[in-house]
Coordinates of C-alpha atoms and ligand atoms in Angstrom, one line a residue:
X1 CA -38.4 77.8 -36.7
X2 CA -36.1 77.9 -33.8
X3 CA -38.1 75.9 -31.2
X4 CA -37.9 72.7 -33.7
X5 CA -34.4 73.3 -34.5
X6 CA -33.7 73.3 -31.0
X7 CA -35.2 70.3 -30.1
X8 CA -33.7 67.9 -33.2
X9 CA -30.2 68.9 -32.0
X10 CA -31.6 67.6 -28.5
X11 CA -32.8 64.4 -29.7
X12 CA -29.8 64.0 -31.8
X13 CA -27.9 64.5 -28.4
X14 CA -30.0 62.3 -26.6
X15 CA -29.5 59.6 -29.6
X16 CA -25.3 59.8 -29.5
X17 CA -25.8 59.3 -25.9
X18 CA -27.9 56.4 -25.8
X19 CA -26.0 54.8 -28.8
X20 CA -22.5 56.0 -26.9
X21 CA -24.1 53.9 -23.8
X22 CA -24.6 50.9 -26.0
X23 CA -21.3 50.7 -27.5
X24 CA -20.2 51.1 -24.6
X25 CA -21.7 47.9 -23.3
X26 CA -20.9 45.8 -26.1
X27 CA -17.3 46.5 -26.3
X28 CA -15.7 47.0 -22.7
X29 CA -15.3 43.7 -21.3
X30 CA -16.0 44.9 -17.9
X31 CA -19.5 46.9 -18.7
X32 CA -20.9 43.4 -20.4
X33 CA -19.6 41.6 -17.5
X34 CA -21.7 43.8 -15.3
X35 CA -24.8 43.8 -17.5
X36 CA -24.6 39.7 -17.6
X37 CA -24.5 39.8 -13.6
X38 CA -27.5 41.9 -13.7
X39 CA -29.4 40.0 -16.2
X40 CA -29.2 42.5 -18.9
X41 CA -27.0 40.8 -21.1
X42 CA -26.2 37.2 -21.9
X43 CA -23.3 35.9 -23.4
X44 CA -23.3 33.6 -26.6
X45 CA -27.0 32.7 -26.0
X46 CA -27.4 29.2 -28.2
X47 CA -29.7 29.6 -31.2
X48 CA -32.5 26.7 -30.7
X49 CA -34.9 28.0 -33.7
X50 CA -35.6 30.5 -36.0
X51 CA -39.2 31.1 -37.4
X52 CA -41.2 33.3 -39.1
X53 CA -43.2 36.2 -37.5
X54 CA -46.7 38.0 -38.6
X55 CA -45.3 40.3 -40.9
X56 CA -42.6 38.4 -42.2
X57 CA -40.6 39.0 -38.9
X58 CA -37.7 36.2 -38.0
X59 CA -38.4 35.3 -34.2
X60 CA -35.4 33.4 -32.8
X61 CA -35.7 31.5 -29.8
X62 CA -32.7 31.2 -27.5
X63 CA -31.3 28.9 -24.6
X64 CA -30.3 30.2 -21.6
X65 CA -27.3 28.3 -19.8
X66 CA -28.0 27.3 -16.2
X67 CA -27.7 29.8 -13.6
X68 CA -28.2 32.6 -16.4
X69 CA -30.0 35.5 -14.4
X70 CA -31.9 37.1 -17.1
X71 CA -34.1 40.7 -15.9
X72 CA -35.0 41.2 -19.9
X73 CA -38.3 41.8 -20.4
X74 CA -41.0 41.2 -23.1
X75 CA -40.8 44.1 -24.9
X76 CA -37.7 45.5 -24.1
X77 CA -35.2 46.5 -27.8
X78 CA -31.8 44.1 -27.6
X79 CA -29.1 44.0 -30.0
X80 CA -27.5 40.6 -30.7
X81 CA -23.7 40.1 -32.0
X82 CA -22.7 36.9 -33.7
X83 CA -20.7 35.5 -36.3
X84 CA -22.9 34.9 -39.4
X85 CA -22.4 31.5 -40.7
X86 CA -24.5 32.1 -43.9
X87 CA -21.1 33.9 -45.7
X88 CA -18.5 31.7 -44.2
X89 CA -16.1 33.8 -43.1
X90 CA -17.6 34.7 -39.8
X91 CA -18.3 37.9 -40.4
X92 CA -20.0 39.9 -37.3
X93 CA -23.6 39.9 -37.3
X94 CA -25.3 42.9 -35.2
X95 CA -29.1 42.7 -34.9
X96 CA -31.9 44.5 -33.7
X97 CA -35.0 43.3 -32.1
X98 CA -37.2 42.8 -29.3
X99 CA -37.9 40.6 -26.6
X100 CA -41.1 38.9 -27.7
X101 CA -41.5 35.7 -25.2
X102 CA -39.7 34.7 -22.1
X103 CA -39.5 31.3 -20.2
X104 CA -37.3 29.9 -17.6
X105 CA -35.1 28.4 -20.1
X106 CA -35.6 30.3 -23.5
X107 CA -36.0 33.8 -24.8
X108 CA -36.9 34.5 -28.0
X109 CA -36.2 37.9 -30.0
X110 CA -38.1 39.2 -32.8
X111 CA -36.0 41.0 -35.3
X112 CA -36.8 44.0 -37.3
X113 CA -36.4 44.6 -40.6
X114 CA -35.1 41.8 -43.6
X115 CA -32.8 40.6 -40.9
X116 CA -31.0 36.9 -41.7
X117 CA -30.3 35.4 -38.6
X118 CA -27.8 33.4 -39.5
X119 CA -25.7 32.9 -36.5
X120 CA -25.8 29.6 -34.3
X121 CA -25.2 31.6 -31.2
X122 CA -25.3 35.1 -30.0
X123 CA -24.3 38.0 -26.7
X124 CA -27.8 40.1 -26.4
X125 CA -27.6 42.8 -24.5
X126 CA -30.4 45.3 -23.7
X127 CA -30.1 47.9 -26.1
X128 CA -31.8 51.2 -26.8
X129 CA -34.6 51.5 -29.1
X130 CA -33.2 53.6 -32.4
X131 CA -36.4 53.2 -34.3
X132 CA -37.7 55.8 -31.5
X133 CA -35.0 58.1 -31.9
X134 CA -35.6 58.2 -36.0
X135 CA -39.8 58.4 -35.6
X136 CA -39.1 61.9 -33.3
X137 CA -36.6 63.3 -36.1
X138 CA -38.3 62.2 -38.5
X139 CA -41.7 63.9 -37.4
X140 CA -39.8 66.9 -36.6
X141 CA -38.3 67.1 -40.0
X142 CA -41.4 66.8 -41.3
X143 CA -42.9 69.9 -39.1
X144 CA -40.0 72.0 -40.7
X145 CA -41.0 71.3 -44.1
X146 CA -45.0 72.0 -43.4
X147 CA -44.2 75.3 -41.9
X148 CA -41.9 75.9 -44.9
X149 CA -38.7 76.1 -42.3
X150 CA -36.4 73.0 -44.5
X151 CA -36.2 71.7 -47.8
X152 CA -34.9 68.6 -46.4
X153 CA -36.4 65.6 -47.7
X154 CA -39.5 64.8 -45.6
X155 CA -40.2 61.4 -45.1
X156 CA -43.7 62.2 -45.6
X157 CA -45.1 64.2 -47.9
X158 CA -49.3 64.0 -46.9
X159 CA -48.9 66.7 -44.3
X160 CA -52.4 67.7 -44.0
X161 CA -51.8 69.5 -40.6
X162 CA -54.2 73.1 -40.2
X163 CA -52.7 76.4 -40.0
X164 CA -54.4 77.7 -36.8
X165 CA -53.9 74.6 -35.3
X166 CA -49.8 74.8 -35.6
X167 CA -50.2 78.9 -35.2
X168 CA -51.4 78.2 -31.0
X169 CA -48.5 75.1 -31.0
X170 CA -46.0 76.7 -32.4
X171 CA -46.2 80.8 -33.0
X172 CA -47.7 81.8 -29.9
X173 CA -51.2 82.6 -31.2
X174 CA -53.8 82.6 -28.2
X175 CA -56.1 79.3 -28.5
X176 CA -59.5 80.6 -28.9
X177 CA -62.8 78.9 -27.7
X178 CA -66.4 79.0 -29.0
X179 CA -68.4 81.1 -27.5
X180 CA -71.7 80.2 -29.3
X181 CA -74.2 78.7 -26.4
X182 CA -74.1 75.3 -27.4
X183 CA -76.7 72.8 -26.3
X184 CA -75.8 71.6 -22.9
X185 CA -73.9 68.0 -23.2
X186 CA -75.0 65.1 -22.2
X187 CA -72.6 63.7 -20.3
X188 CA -72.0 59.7 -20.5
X189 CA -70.0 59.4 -17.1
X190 CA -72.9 60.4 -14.5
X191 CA -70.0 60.1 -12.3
X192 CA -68.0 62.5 -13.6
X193 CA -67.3 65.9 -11.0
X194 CA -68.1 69.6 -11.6
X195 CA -64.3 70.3 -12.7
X196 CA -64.4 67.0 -15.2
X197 CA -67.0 68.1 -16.8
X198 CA -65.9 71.5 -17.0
X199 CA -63.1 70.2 -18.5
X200 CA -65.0 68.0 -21.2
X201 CA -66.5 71.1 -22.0
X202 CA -63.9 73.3 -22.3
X203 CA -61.9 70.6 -24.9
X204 CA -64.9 70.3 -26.7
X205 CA -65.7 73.7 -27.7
X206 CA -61.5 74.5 -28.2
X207 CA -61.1 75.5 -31.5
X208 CA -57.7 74.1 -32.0
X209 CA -55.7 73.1 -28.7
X210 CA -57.1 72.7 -25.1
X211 CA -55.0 71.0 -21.9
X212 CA -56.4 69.3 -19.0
X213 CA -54.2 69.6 -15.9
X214 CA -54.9 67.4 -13.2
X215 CA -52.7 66.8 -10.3
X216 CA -52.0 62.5 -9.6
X217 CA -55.1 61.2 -9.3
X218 CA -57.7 63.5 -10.2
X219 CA -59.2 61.7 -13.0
X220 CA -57.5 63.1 -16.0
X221 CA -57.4 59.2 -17.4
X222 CA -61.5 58.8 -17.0
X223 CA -61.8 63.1 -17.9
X224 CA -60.0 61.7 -21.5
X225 CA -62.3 58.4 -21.6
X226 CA -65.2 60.7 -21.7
X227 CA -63.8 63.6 -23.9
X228 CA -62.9 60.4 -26.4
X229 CA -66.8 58.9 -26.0
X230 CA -68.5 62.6 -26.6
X231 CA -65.6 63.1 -29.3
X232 CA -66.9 59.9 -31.1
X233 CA -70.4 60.6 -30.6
X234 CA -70.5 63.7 -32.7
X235 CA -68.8 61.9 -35.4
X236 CA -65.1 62.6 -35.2
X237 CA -62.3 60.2 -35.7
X238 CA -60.1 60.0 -33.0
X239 CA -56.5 59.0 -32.1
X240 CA -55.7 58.5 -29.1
X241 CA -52.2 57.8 -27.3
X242 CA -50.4 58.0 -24.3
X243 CA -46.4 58.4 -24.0
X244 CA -46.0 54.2 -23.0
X245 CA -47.3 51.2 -23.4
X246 CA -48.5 50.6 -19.7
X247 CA -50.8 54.1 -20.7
X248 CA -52.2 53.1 -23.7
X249 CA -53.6 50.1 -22.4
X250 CA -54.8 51.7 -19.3
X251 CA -56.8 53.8 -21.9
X252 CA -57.8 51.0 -23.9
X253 CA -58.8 49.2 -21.0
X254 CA -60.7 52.2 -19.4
X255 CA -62.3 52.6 -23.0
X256 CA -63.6 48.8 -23.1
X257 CA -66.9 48.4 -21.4
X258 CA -67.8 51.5 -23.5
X259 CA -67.7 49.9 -26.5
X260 CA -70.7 49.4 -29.0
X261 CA -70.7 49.6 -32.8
X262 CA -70.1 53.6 -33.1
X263 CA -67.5 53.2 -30.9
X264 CA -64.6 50.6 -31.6
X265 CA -60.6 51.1 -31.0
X266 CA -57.6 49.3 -32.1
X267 CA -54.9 49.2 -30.4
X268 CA -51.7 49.7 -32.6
X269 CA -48.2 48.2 -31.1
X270 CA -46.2 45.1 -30.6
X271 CA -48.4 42.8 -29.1
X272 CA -46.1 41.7 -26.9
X273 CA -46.4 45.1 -24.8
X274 CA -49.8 44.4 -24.7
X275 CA -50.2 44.5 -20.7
X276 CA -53.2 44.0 -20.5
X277 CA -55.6 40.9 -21.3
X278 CA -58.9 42.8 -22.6
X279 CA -57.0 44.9 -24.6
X280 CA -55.4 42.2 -26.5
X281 CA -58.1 41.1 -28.7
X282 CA -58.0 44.6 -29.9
X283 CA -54.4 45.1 -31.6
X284 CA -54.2 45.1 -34.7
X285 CA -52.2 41.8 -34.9
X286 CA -55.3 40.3 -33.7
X287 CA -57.6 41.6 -35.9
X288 CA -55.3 40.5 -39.0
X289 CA -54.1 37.3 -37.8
X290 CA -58.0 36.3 -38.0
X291 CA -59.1 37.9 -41.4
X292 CA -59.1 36.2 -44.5
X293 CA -55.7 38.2 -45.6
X294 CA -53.9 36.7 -42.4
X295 CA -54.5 33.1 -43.4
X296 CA -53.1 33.6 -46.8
X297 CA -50.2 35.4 -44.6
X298 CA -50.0 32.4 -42.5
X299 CA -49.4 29.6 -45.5
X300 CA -46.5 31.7 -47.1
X301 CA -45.0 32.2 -43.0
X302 CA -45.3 28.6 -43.1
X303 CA -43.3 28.1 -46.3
X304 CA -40.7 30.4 -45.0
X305 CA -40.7 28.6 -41.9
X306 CA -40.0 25.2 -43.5
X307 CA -37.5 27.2 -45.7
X308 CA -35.6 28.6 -42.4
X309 CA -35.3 24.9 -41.2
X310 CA -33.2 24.1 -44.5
X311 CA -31.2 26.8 -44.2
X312 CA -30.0 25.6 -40.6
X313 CA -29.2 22.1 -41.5
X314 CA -27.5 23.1 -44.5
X315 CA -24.0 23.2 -44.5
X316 CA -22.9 24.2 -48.1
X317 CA -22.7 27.6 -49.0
X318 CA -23.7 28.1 -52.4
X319 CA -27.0 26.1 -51.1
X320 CA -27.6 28.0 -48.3
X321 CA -27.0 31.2 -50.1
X322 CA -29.7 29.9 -52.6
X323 CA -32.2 29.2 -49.7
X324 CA -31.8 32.6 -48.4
X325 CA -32.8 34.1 -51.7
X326 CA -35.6 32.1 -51.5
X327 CA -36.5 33.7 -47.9
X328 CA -36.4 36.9 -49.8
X329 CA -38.8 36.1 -52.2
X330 CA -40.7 34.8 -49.8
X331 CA -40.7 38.0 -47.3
X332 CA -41.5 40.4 -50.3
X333 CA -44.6 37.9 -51.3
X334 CA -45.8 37.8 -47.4
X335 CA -45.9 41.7 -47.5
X336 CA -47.2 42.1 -50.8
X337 CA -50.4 39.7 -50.0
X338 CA -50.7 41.0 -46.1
X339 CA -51.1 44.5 -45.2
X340 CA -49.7 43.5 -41.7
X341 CA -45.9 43.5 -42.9
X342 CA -47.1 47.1 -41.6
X343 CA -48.4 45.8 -38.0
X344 CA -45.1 46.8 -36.3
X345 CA -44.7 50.0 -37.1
X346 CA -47.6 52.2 -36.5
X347 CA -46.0 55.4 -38.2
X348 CA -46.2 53.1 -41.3
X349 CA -50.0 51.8 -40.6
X350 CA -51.3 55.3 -40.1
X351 CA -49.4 56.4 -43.1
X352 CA -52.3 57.9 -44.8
X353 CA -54.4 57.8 -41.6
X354 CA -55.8 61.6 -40.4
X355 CA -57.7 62.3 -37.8
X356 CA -60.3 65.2 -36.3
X357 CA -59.1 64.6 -32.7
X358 CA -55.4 64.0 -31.2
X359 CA -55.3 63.2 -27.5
X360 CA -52.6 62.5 -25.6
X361 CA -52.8 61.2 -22.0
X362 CA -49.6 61.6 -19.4
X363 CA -48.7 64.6 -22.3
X364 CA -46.4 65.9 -19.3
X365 CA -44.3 62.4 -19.6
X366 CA -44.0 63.1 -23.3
X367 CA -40.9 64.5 -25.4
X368 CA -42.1 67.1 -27.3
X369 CA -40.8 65.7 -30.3
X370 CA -42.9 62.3 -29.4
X371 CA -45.9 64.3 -29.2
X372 CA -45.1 65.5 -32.8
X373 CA -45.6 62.3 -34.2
X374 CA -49.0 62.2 -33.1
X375 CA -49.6 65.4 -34.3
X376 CA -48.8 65.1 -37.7
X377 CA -51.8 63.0 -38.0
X378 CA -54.1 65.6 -37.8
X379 CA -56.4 66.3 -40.4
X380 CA -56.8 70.3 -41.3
X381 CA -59.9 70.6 -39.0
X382 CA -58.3 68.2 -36.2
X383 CA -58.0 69.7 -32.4
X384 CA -55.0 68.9 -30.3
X385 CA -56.1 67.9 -26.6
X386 CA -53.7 67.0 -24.0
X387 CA -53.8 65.7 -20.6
X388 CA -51.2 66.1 -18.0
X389 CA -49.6 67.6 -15.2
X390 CA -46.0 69.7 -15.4
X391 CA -45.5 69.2 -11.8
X392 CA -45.4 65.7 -11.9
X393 CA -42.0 64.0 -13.0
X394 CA -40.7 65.1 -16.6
X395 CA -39.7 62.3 -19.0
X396 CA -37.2 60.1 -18.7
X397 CA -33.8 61.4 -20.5
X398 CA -30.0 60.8 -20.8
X399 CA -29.2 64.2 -21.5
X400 CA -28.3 66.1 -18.4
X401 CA -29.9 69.5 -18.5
X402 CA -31.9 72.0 -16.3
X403 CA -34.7 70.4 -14.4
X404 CA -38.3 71.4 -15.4
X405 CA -38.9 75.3 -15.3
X406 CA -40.0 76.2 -11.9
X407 CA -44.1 75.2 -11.3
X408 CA -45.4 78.0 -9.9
X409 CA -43.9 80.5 -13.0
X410 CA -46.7 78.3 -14.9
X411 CA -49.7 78.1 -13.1
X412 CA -50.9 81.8 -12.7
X413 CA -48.6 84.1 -14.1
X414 CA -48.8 86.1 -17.2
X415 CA -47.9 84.5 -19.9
X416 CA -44.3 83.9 -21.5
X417 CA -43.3 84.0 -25.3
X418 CA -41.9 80.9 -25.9
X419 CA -37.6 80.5 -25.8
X420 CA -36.0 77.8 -27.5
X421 CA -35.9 74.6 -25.5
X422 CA -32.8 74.2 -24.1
X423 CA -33.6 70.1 -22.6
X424 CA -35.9 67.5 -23.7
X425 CA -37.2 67.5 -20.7
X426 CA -39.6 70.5 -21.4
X427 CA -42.7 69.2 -22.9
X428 CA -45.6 70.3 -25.3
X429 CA -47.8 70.6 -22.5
X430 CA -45.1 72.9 -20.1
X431 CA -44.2 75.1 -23.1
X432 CA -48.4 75.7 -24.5
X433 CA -48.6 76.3 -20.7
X434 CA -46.1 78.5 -20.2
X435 CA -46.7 80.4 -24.2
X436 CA -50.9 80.8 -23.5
X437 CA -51.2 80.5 -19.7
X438 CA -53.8 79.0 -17.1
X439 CA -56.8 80.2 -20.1
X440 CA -55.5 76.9 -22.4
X441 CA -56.5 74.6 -19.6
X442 CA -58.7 73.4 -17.1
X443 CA -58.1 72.2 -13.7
X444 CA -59.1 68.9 -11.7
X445 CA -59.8 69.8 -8.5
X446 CA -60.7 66.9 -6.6
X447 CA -58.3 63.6 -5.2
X448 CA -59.5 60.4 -5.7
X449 CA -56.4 57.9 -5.2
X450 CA -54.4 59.5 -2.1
X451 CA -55.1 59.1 1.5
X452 CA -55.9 62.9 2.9
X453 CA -53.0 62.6 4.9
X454 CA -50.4 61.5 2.2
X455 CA -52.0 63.8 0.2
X456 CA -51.5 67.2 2.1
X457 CA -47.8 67.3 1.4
X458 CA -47.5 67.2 -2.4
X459 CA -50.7 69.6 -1.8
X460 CA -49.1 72.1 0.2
X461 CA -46.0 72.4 -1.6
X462 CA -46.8 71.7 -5.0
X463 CA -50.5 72.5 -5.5
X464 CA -52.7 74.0 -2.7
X465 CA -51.7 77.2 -1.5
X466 CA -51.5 78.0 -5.1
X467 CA -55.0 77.1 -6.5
X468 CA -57.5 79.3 -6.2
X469 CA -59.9 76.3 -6.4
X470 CA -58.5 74.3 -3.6
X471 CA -58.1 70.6 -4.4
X472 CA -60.8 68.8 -2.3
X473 CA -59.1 66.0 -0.4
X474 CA -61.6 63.1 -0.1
X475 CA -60.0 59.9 1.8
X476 CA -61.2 57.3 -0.3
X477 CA -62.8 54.4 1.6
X478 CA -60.4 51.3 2.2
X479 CA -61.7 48.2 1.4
X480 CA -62.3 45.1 3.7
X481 CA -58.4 43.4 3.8
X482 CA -58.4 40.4 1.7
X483 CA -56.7 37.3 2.8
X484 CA -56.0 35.5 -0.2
X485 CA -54.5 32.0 0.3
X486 CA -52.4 30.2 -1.7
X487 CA -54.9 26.8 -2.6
X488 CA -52.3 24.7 -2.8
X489 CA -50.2 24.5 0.3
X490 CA -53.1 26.8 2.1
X491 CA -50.4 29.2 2.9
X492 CA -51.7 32.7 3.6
X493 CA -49.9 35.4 1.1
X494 CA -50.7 38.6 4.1
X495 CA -49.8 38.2 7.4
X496 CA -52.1 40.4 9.3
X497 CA -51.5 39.2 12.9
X498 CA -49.5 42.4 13.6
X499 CA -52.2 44.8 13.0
X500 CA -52.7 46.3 16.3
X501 CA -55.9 49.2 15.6
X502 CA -57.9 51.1 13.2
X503 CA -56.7 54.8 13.3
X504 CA -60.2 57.4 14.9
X505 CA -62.1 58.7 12.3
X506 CA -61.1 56.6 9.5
X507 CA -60.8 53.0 7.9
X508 CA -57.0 53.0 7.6
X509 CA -55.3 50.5 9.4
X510 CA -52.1 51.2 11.6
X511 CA -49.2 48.9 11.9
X512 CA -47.4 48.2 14.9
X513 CA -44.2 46.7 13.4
X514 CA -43.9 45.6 9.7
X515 CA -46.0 43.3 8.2
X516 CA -45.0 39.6 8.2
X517 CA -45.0 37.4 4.9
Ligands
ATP1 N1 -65.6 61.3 -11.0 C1 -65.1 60.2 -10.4 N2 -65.8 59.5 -9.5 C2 -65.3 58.4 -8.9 N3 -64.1 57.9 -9.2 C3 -63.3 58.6 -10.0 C4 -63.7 59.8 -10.7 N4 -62.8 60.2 -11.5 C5 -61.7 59.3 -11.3 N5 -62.1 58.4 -10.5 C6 -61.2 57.3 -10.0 O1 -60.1 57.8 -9.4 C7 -58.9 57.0 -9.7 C8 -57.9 57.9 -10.4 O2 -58.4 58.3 -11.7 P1 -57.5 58.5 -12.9 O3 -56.6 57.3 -13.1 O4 -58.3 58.8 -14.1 O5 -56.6 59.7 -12.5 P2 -55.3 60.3 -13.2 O6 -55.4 61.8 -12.9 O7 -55.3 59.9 -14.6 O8 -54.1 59.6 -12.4 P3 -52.6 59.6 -12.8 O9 -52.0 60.9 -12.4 O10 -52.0 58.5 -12.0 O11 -52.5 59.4 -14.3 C9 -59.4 55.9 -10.7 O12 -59.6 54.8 -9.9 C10 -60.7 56.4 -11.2 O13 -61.6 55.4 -11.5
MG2 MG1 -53.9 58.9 -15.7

């Protein structure tokens, strides 16, 4: 199959780039130089503590010198070069890990993996994140295999994907939709407008894929909220993801005061990307750290812990080469007892996880091959729904290639075969688009973030003139300024002595010059 050839070369490009960019950094003098003035990077970071991590992880906490700039972010993948002291000849350690907690003097990095960190001191630098790059090829390896394409080893081998499901996504057979006069739905969100609902309705009587396309704005995110309730309400099982972190949780948190016993979410990542507070208490790290199975996990941690502190004041070798094989009995008995050694990677703690329902929100920000690995978790029955809008940026890539294909080609013209993808850039959503046409989705018609006048640009270039159903622009009412003030020193945070007039006809507020603060 040509298309998922096509686009394993292109992540394997995009890979040797990003890992060209990083060796890059770490070895020319100047290019670290640059990345420690910028914060990205510091240079031989003192080791103040290692400890053990749910699942076994080490987390090492660094000191920063004084004057140390330092933009990393929780979160963010970092690689970390040292010279091991645990073999004595100072061999060079390179690590990878993630930010997990920042201060003004500290950082501390978990690392992945049976990692030994075993150097006093270390240069981090940001890095990029190669567990992404092997999850895309290794979902897309897996496709070839279902659809019979390779014999290459697949790294799973539960595929339970449907065959009309990956005819419509991958061989160019129209998506079909149930015509049987189903009983009218009952929808949750009264608030929900005409082209919502519509679209509700559409995905839930698609037979296998259905896209909602909604310009910025629009409501696709609260459009998915419902789709997900009235999904969950007729029983299915759902999974539910968005292309980042910061989209996930908006989900999650949009999904919150919804919740009752039929419907419950958790929340499957680092929970150090967790943005957002109400969201928190569902990840799964959560929910293990405070079942039965997480305290047993927390005694052995403990042991390791105490373990990890002999290992640093230990100076002979043969000793501390003991102690570290004691840390690996330790790490194979904390994942053996706790099924959260899995926590961190979610490929791992969906492994024999299928679903009837795979949504992706901000699809359009999505590399095909990311959408893959939510894909493959469909059960045969499952429907593929995806939310986006192809005129909006595309995702974020090293590789340069043509921009996205040309909007207007998509929206109302007959439809395409699919070519071969020649740029990661082209997503899932553009290419169903562009395969089935305007019949695979639904439209949002009506603004609900922009200012009418802010809006009429992106309107009349990108979206208006084109759309039969004209996107309503409604101003949306501008709340009352707030004047927050600092308690403290009583110090007001806006400045709104300059505003000289409300503009006619609306609430907006004009500025004569800029805003003091
Ligand atoms: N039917 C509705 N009635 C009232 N408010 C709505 C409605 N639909 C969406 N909104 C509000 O409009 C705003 C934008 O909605 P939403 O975030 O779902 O749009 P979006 O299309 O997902 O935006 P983006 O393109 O940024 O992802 C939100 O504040 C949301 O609560
Ligand atoms: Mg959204």
């Amino acid at each position: 199959m040509e298309i998922i050839a096509a686009h394993r070369e292109l992540v394997l490009r995009e890979r040797q780039l990003a890992q060209a960019e990083e060796s890059e950094n770490i070895n020319n003098g100047v290019r670290m130089s640059a990345l420690v003035r910028v914060g990205l990077a510091v240079k031989n970071a003192r080791v103040e503590s290692v400890r053990t991590g749910l699942g076994g992880k080490s987390i090492a906490t660094f000191a920063l010198g004084q004057g140390h700039s330092f933009a990393l972010k929780v979160g963010d993948p970092v690689v970390a070069i040292g010279a091991s002291s645990s073999t004595g000849d100072q061999e060079r350690l390179v690590l990878r890990g993630v930010v997990s907690k920042t201060d003004t003097s500290t950082f501390s990095v978990s690392f992945s993996g049976d990692a030994n960190v075993s150097f006093d001191s270390a240069t981090v630098a940001k890095a990029d994140s190669a567990a992404t790059f092997d999850r895309m090829d290794a979902a897309l390896k897996d496709l070839q295999n279902a659809i019979g394409f390779s014999s290459e080893k697949a790294s799973s081998k539960h595929l339970r994907i449907g065959e009309s499901l990956l005819n419509v996504l991958l061989h160019g057979t129209q998506p079909s939709f149930s015509t049987r006069p189903a009983k009218p739905i009952e929808f949750l969100n009264q608030m929900l407008n005409d082209s919502q609902k519509d679209a509700v309705a559409k995905c839930l009587a698609a037979d296998a894929v259905a896209l909602i396309h909604g310009p910025p704005g629009t409501g696709k995110t609260e459009t998915v909220v419902e789709l997900v309730r009235q999904l969950v309400k007729r029983g299915d099982r759902v999974l539910l993801c968005g292309p980042s972190n910061i989209s996930v949780d908006t989900l999650a948190a949009r999904l919150t005061p919804h919740l009752n016993p039929n419907l419950q979410f958790t929340r499957i990542g680092h929970p150090s990307r967790v943005r957002r507070d109400q969201v928190l208490t569902h990840t799964l790290d959560i929910r293990v750290r405070s079942s039965d199975e997480g305290q047993i996990a927390n005694d052995v941690r403990a042991e390791m812990d105490a373990t990890l502190i002999k290992i640093q004041k230990c100076k002979r070798k043969a000793e501390r080469r003991t102690l570290y094989d004691d840390m690996k009995r330790l790490r194979a008995e904390l994942r053996s007892r706790c099924c959260c050694y899995t926590v961190w990677l979610w490929f791992y703690v969906l492994q024999n996880e299928y679903f009837d329902a795979i949504v992706i929100d901000e699809s359009s920000q999505a590399i095909e091959a990311e959408s893959w690995i939510a894909i493959l978790k469909a059960n045969p029955k499952a429907r593929v729904f995806l939310a986006g809008d192809h005129l909006q940026l595309p995702p974020t890539v090293k590789s340069s290639s043509p921009s996205r294909t040309p909007p207007v080609s998509t929206l109302f013209n007959s439809p395409q075969l699919t070519s071969t993808p020649t740029s990661l850039t082209q997503t899932l959503f553009d290419r169903l688009l562009s395969t089935h046409g305007p019949s695979i989705k639904s439209m949002l018609t009506i603004q609900y973030r922009m200012h009418a006048t802010i809006c009429k640009h992106p309107s009349k270039y990108f979206y208006n003139s084109l759309l039969p159903p004209r996107i309503r622009l409604i101003p949306p009412p501008i709340p009352p300024p707030k004047r927050p003030r600092n308690k403290r020193n009583n110090i007001p945070v806006h400045n709104l002595h300059n505003i000289s007039r409300r503009t006619r006809g609306n609430n907006a507020r004009r500025h004569k010059r800029p805003i003091r603060l």
